[in-house]
Coordinates of C-alpha atoms in Angstrom, one line a residue:
M12 CA -0.7 -13.1 26.1
R13 CA -2.4 -12.5 22.8
S14 CA -3.4 -14.8 20.1
L15 CA -2.9 -13.3 16.6
L16 CA -4.1 -14.4 13.1
V17 CA -1.7 -12.8 10.6
T18 CA -3.0 -13.1 7.1
G19 CA -0.6 -12.7 4.2
G20 CA 2.1 -13.5 6.7
A21 CA 4.4 -15.0 3.9
G22 CA 4.5 -11.8 1.9
F23 CA 7.0 -8.9 2.3
I24 CA 5.4 -6.8 4.9
G25 CA 3.6 -9.7 6.6
S26 CA 6.7 -11.8 7.0
N27 CA 8.7 -8.9 8.4
F28 CA 5.8 -8.3 10.8
V29 CA 5.8 -12.0 11.9
R30 CA 9.6 -11.8 12.6
Y31 CA 9.2 -8.4 14.5
W32 CA 6.4 -9.9 16.6
R33 CA 8.3 -13.1 17.4
R34 CA 11.2 -11.0 18.7
Q35 CA 9.1 -8.5 20.7
Y36 CA 6.4 -10.8 22.1
P37 CA 7.8 -14.4 22.1
A38 CA 5.0 -15.6 24.4
D39 CA 2.2 -14.6 22.1
R40 CA 0.5 -17.3 20.0
L41 CA 0.8 -16.7 16.3
T42 CA -1.2 -18.3 13.4
V43 CA 0.0 -17.3 10.0
V44 CA -2.0 -17.9 7.0
D45 CA -1.0 -17.3 3.4
A46 CA -2.2 -18.4 0.0
L47 CA 1.3 -18.7 -1.4
T48 CA 0.8 -16.9 -4.6
Y49 CA 3.8 -16.0 -6.9
A50 CA 5.1 -13.4 -4.5
A51 CA 5.8 -15.9 -1.7
S52 CA 9.4 -16.8 -1.3
P53 CA 10.1 -20.6 -0.8
D54 CA 12.9 -19.5 1.8
T55 CA 10.2 -17.4 3.8
V56 CA 7.8 -20.3 3.7
R57 CA 10.5 -22.7 5.0
E58 CA 11.4 -20.3 7.7
L59 CA 7.7 -19.9 8.9
T60 CA 7.1 -23.7 8.8
A61 CA 10.3 -24.4 10.8
D62 CA 9.3 -22.0 13.5
A63 CA 7.8 -24.1 16.4
G64 CA 6.5 -20.9 17.9
L65 CA 3.8 -20.4 15.3
N66 CA 1.2 -22.3 13.4
F67 CA 1.6 -21.8 9.6
V68 CA -1.5 -22.6 7.4
R69 CA -1.6 -22.4 3.6
G70 CA -5.0 -20.9 2.9
D71 CA -7.0 -18.2 1.2
I72 CA -8.8 -15.5 3.2
R73 CA -11.8 -16.1 0.8
D74 CA -12.3 -19.4 2.5
G75 CA -14.8 -18.5 5.2
E76 CA -15.0 -21.9 6.7
L77 CA -11.2 -22.0 7.1
M78 CA -11.0 -18.5 8.5
R79 CA -13.8 -19.0 11.1
S80 CA -12.1 -22.4 12.1
L81 CA -8.8 -20.7 12.6
V82 CA -10.2 -17.9 14.7
T83 CA -12.1 -20.3 16.8
R84 CA -9.6 -23.2 17.2
H85 CA -6.7 -20.9 18.1
A86 CA -8.8 -18.5 20.3
V87 CA -7.7 -15.7 18.2
D88 CA -8.3 -12.3 19.7
T89 CA -6.4 -10.1 17.2
I90 CA -6.5 -10.3 13.3
V91 CA -3.9 -8.3 11.3
N92 CA -4.8 -8.4 7.6
F93 CA -1.8 -8.1 5.3
A94 CA -3.3 -10.5 2.6
A95 CA -3.6 -8.5 -0.6
E96 CA -2.6 -8.3 -4.2
T97 CA -0.4 -5.2 -4.3
H98 CA 1.4 -4.6 -7.6
V99 CA -0.2 -1.7 -9.4
D100 CA 1.0 -2.8 -12.9
R101 CA -0.6 -6.2 -12.4
S102 CA -3.9 -4.6 -11.3
I103 CA -3.9 -2.6 -14.6
S104 CA -3.5 -5.8 -16.7
G105 CA -5.6 -8.1 -14.5
P106 CA -7.8 -6.3 -12.0
G107 CA -10.1 -9.2 -11.3
A108 CA -7.6 -10.9 -8.8
F109 CA -7.3 -7.6 -6.9
I110 CA -11.1 -7.4 -6.4
E111 CA -11.3 -11.0 -5.4
T112 CA -8.5 -10.9 -2.9
N113 CA -8.6 -7.4 -1.6
V114 CA -12.3 -6.7 -1.5
V115 CA -14.0 -10.1 -1.3
G116 CA -11.3 -11.7 0.7
T117 CA -11.5 -8.8 3.3
H118 CA -15.2 -9.1 3.6
V119 CA -15.1 -12.8 4.2
L120 CA -12.5 -12.2 6.9
L121 CA -14.7 -9.6 8.5
Q122 CA -17.6 -11.9 8.5
S123 CA -15.5 -14.7 9.9
A124 CA -14.2 -12.5 12.8
L125 CA -17.7 -11.2 13.6
A126 CA -19.2 -14.7 13.6
A127 CA -16.5 -16.2 15.8
W128 CA -16.3 -13.3 18.3
A129 CA -19.9 -12.4 18.6
S130 CA -20.7 -15.7 20.5
R131 CA -17.7 -15.5 22.9
G132 CA -17.1 -13.6 26.1
P133 CA -14.3 -11.1 26.7
A134 CA -11.0 -11.7 25.0
A135 CA -8.2 -13.1 27.1
N136 CA -5.9 -10.3 26.3
G137 CA -7.8 -7.9 28.6
G138 CA -11.3 -8.0 27.0
R139 CA -10.7 -6.7 23.5
W140 CA -11.1 -8.2 20.1
R141 CA -9.4 -6.3 17.3
F142 CA -9.4 -6.5 13.5
H143 CA -6.6 -4.5 12.0
Q144 CA -6.6 -3.6 8.4
V145 CA -3.2 -2.9 6.7
S146 CA -3.9 -0.3 3.9
T147 CA -1.9 2.1 1.7
D148 CA -1.4 5.8 0.9
E149 CA -2.6 5.0 -2.6
V150 CA -6.3 5.1 -1.6
Y151 CA -5.9 8.9 -1.2
G152 CA -4.9 9.4 -4.9
S153 CA -2.4 11.9 -6.1
L154 CA -1.1 15.2 -4.6
G155 CA 0.3 18.1 -6.4
A156 CA 3.8 19.4 -5.8
T157 CA 2.9 21.9 -3.2
E158 CA -0.3 20.4 -1.7
P159 CA -0.2 19.4 1.9
A160 CA 0.2 15.7 2.9
F161 CA -2.8 13.5 3.2
T162 CA -4.4 13.2 6.7
E163 CA -6.5 10.5 8.0
V164 CA -9.6 12.5 7.0
S165 CA -8.4 13.1 3.5
P166 CA -11.0 12.0 0.8
Y167 CA -10.4 8.7 -0.9
R168 CA -9.6 9.2 -4.6
P169 CA -7.9 6.0 -5.9
S170 CA -6.4 6.1 -9.3
S171 CA -5.6 2.4 -10.1
P172 CA -7.6 -0.7 -9.7
Y173 CA -5.2 -1.8 -6.9
A174 CA -5.9 1.3 -5.0
A175 CA -9.6 1.3 -5.6
S176 CA -9.7 -2.4 -4.2
K177 CA -7.9 -1.3 -1.0
A178 CA -10.2 1.7 -0.7
A179 CA -13.3 -0.6 -1.0
A180 CA -11.8 -2.9 1.7
D181 CA -11.1 0.0 4.0
H182 CA -14.8 1.2 3.6
L183 CA -16.1 -2.4 4.5
V184 CA -13.8 -2.5 7.5
R185 CA -15.3 0.9 8.8
A186 CA -18.8 -0.3 8.0
Y187 CA -18.4 -3.3 10.2
H188 CA -17.4 -1.1 13.0
T189 CA -20.2 1.3 12.6
T190 CA -23.0 -1.3 11.9
Y191 CA -21.9 -4.2 14.0
G192 CA -19.6 -2.7 16.6
L193 CA -16.7 -4.7 15.5
D194 CA -13.4 -3.4 17.0
V195 CA -11.4 -2.3 14.1
T196 CA -8.4 0.0 13.2
I197 CA -6.9 0.8 9.9
S198 CA -3.4 1.9 9.1
N199 CA -2.5 3.6 5.7
C200 CA 1.2 3.3 5.1
S201 CA 3.6 4.9 2.6
N202 CA 5.9 3.0 0.3
N203 CA 7.7 0.1 2.1
F204 CA 11.1 -1.1 1.4
G205 CA 13.6 -3.5 3.1
P206 CA 14.7 -7.1 3.1
H207 CA 12.4 -9.8 1.5
Q208 CA 10.6 -7.6 -0.9
F209 CA 9.5 -9.2 -4.1
P210 CA 11.7 -7.9 -7.0
E211 CA 8.8 -6.3 -8.9
K212 CA 8.8 -3.3 -6.7
L213 CA 10.9 -0.4 -7.4
I214 CA 13.9 -0.8 -5.0
P215 CA 14.4 -4.5 -5.3
L216 CA 13.9 -4.4 -9.0
M217 CA 16.6 -1.8 -9.6
L218 CA 18.9 -3.7 -7.3
V219 CA 18.4 -7.1 -8.9
N220 CA 18.6 -5.6 -12.4
A221 CA 21.7 -3.7 -11.6
L222 CA 23.4 -6.8 -10.2
Q223 CA 22.5 -8.7 -13.4
G224 CA 23.5 -5.7 -15.8
K225 CA 20.0 -5.3 -17.0
P226 CA 18.3 -1.9 -17.7
L227 CA 16.9 0.1 -14.8
P228 CA 13.4 1.2 -16.1
V229 CA 12.2 4.5 -14.8
Y230 CA 8.6 5.4 -15.7
G231 CA 8.0 8.7 -17.4
D232 CA 10.2 11.6 -16.5
G233 CA 11.1 10.1 -13.1
E234 CA 9.6 13.1 -11.3
N235 CA 7.0 11.1 -9.4
V236 CA 7.4 11.5 -5.7
R237 CA 7.0 8.7 -3.1
D238 CA 7.2 8.8 0.8
W239 CA 9.4 6.0 1.8
L240 CA 9.0 3.8 5.0
Y241 CA 11.5 1.1 6.2
V242 CA 9.5 -2.0 6.7
E243 CA 10.5 -2.5 10.4
D244 CA 9.4 1.1 11.2
H245 CA 6.0 0.1 9.6
C246 CA 5.9 -3.0 11.9
R247 CA 6.5 -0.8 15.0
G248 CA 3.7 1.5 13.9
I249 CA 1.2 -1.4 13.6
D250 CA 2.4 -2.6 17.0
L251 CA 1.4 0.8 18.5
V252 CA -1.9 0.8 16.7
L253 CA -2.8 -2.7 17.9
S254 CA -1.7 -1.9 21.5
R255 CA -3.0 1.7 21.9
G256 CA -5.1 2.6 18.9
R257 CA -8.6 3.7 19.3
A258 CA -11.3 1.5 17.9
G259 CA -12.7 2.7 14.6
E260 CA -9.8 5.0 13.9
T261 CA -7.3 5.3 11.1
Y262 CA -3.7 6.0 11.6
N263 CA -1.2 7.0 8.8
I264 CA 2.2 5.3 9.1
G265 CA 5.2 7.0 7.5
M266 CA 8.6 8.6 8.2
N267 CA 8.1 11.8 6.1
C268 CA 10.7 10.9 3.6
E269 CA 9.6 12.1 0.2
Q270 CA 11.9 11.2 -2.7
R271 CA 11.6 11.7 -6.5
N272 CA 11.9 8.3 -8.2
I273 CA 14.8 9.3 -10.3
D274 CA 16.7 10.7 -7.3
L275 CA 16.0 7.5 -5.4
V276 CA 17.4 5.4 -8.4
H277 CA 20.5 7.5 -8.6
G278 CA 21.1 7.2 -4.8
L279 CA 20.7 3.4 -5.1
C280 CA 23.3 3.4 -8.0
R281 CA 25.7 5.5 -6.1
E282 CA 25.5 3.2 -3.0
L283 CA 25.9 0.1 -5.0
D284 CA 29.0 1.5 -6.7
A285 CA 30.4 2.4 -3.3
L286 CA 29.7 -1.1 -2.0
F287 CA 31.5 -2.7 -4.9
A288 CA 34.5 -0.3 -4.4
R289 CA 34.7 -1.3 -0.7
E290 CA 34.2 -5.0 -1.4
P291 CA 36.0 -5.9 -4.6
E292 CA 35.2 -9.6 -4.1
L293 CA 31.8 -8.8 -5.2
A294 CA 33.0 -8.4 -8.8
S295 CA 33.4 -12.2 -9.1
R296 CA 29.9 -12.9 -7.7
Y297 CA 28.2 -10.4 -9.9
P298 CA 30.4 -10.1 -13.1
Q299 CA 27.5 -8.7 -15.2
A300 CA 27.1 -5.6 -12.8
P301 CA 28.7 -2.4 -14.2
A302 CA 30.2 -1.7 -10.8
A303 CA 32.2 -5.0 -11.2
A304 CA 34.1 -3.3 -14.0
G305 CA 34.3 0.0 -12.2
R306 CA 31.6 1.6 -14.5
P307 CA 28.7 3.6 -12.9
T308 CA 25.5 1.7 -12.4
A309 CA 23.6 4.8 -13.3
G310 CA 24.5 4.0 -16.9
L311 CA 21.8 1.4 -16.9
I312 CA 18.9 3.9 -16.3
R313 CA 16.4 3.9 -19.0
F314 CA 13.2 6.1 -19.1
V315 CA 10.2 4.1 -20.3
P316 CA 6.7 5.1 -21.2
D317 CA 4.6 6.0 -18.1
R318 CA 2.0 3.7 -16.9
P319 CA -1.7 4.6 -17.1
G320 CA -3.2 6.6 -14.1
H321 CA 0.4 7.1 -12.6
D322 CA -0.1 9.1 -9.3
R323 CA 2.3 12.0 -9.3
R324 CA 3.0 12.4 -5.6
Y325 CA 2.2 10.7 -2.2
A326 CA 2.9 12.1 1.1
L327 CA 1.4 11.3 4.6
D328 CA 0.8 13.6 7.5
T329 CA 1.8 11.3 10.5
G330 CA 0.9 13.7 13.3
R331 CA -1.8 11.6 14.7
I332 CA 0.2 8.4 15.3
R333 CA 3.1 10.5 16.7
S334 CA 1.1 12.5 19.1
E335 CA -1.5 9.9 20.1
L336 CA 0.6 6.7 20.1
G337 CA 4.1 7.9 20.3
L338 CA 5.5 6.6 17.1
A339 CA 9.2 7.9 16.9
S340 CA 11.3 8.7 14.0
G341 CA 13.2 5.8 12.3
R342 CA 16.8 5.7 11.4
A343 CA 18.0 7.9 8.5
F344 CA 16.8 6.9 5.1
P345 CA 20.2 6.6 3.6
D346 CA 21.2 4.1 6.3
D347 CA 18.1 2.1 5.7
L348 CA 18.7 2.1 1.9
A349 CA 22.3 0.9 2.5
R350 CA 21.1 -1.8 4.8
T351 CA 18.6 -3.0 2.2
I352 CA 21.1 -3.0 -0.6
A353 CA 23.5 -5.0 1.5
W354 CA 20.8 -7.6 2.2
Y355 CA 20.0 -8.1 -1.5
V356 CA 23.7 -8.3 -2.4
A357 CA 24.3 -10.9 0.3
N358 CA 21.2 -13.0 -0.4
S359 CA 21.1 -13.6 -4.1
A360 CA 19.8 -17.2 -3.6
W361 CA 16.7 -15.7 -2.2
W362 CA 15.8 -13.5 -5.1
E363 CA 17.1 -15.9 -7.7
S364 CA 14.6 -18.5 -6.5
L365 CA 11.8 -16.0 -7.4
Q366 CA 13.1 -15.6 -10.9
A367 CA 13.3 -19.2 -11.7
P368 CA 10.7 -20.2 -14.3

């Protein structure tokens, strides 16, 4: 039995990881901590606090006293750090919060882990303490159209303050392994999507806007390419890294699913149109949606000025995690996209609560 501290556990990926872990390992002890910033859904928080199988704590990873207390009091042997500011646009307009949470917060968490574990004997889970840092493909920078995908040894070339803050955190995690011998792993993931994602990211933003009849803003020419990863597949990948990953190593997690942004948005529009055609009762729930009147949702697409430092293409080489740890391919991307669309259509109360002033 393991005892996990999951930071950022009320966010999109973190909360999906908590749900995944509770299903897979119900006997493990989970302590979930989150600062409950703007991106935390009230429904998710209620779900976490109502779960008798875990301890939920509202707190900030920059609070060293709290972090050390949680690691000690709950005999934590595994820390999974999801806590981060993640929205690139927000990092451009206000980079300070990203440095504070992503860099300073990660360092405080590393200090807390080292202080708590250095004075204790072998971990109860078989003798291993582990600090896992959840990172992003954005630390590698931008790829040209024909360049090979990023590997775990690709140089870091972050373009945005968000990516730079995550890169700095990754360097700190590696330094704590090299200097202090802390058992760490890092995973760099591609663009996640799925249920419970805050509607400022591309897929939920397009969905929520389409259902409300609002424009679908696409940056620049829409030719930017992203590698897409269903959030549950990401959780499976992290599980493998925690269970089998080698200390001090980095693992890229992705499903090798590159899509141009404009193609993704058009595909989403077509799927939404088909869903309304199959379920005509949706027209009364979402009367502002073009599909409610039989019009194509793609008519809402609007090209807007590109954002500064917008990386052109991301792609991950996932050979290491597949060959070393056995990560298998996920479901087909169209099926996961359809599943995600259906979730947002069926759970309007969830995203409407996040739009309330």
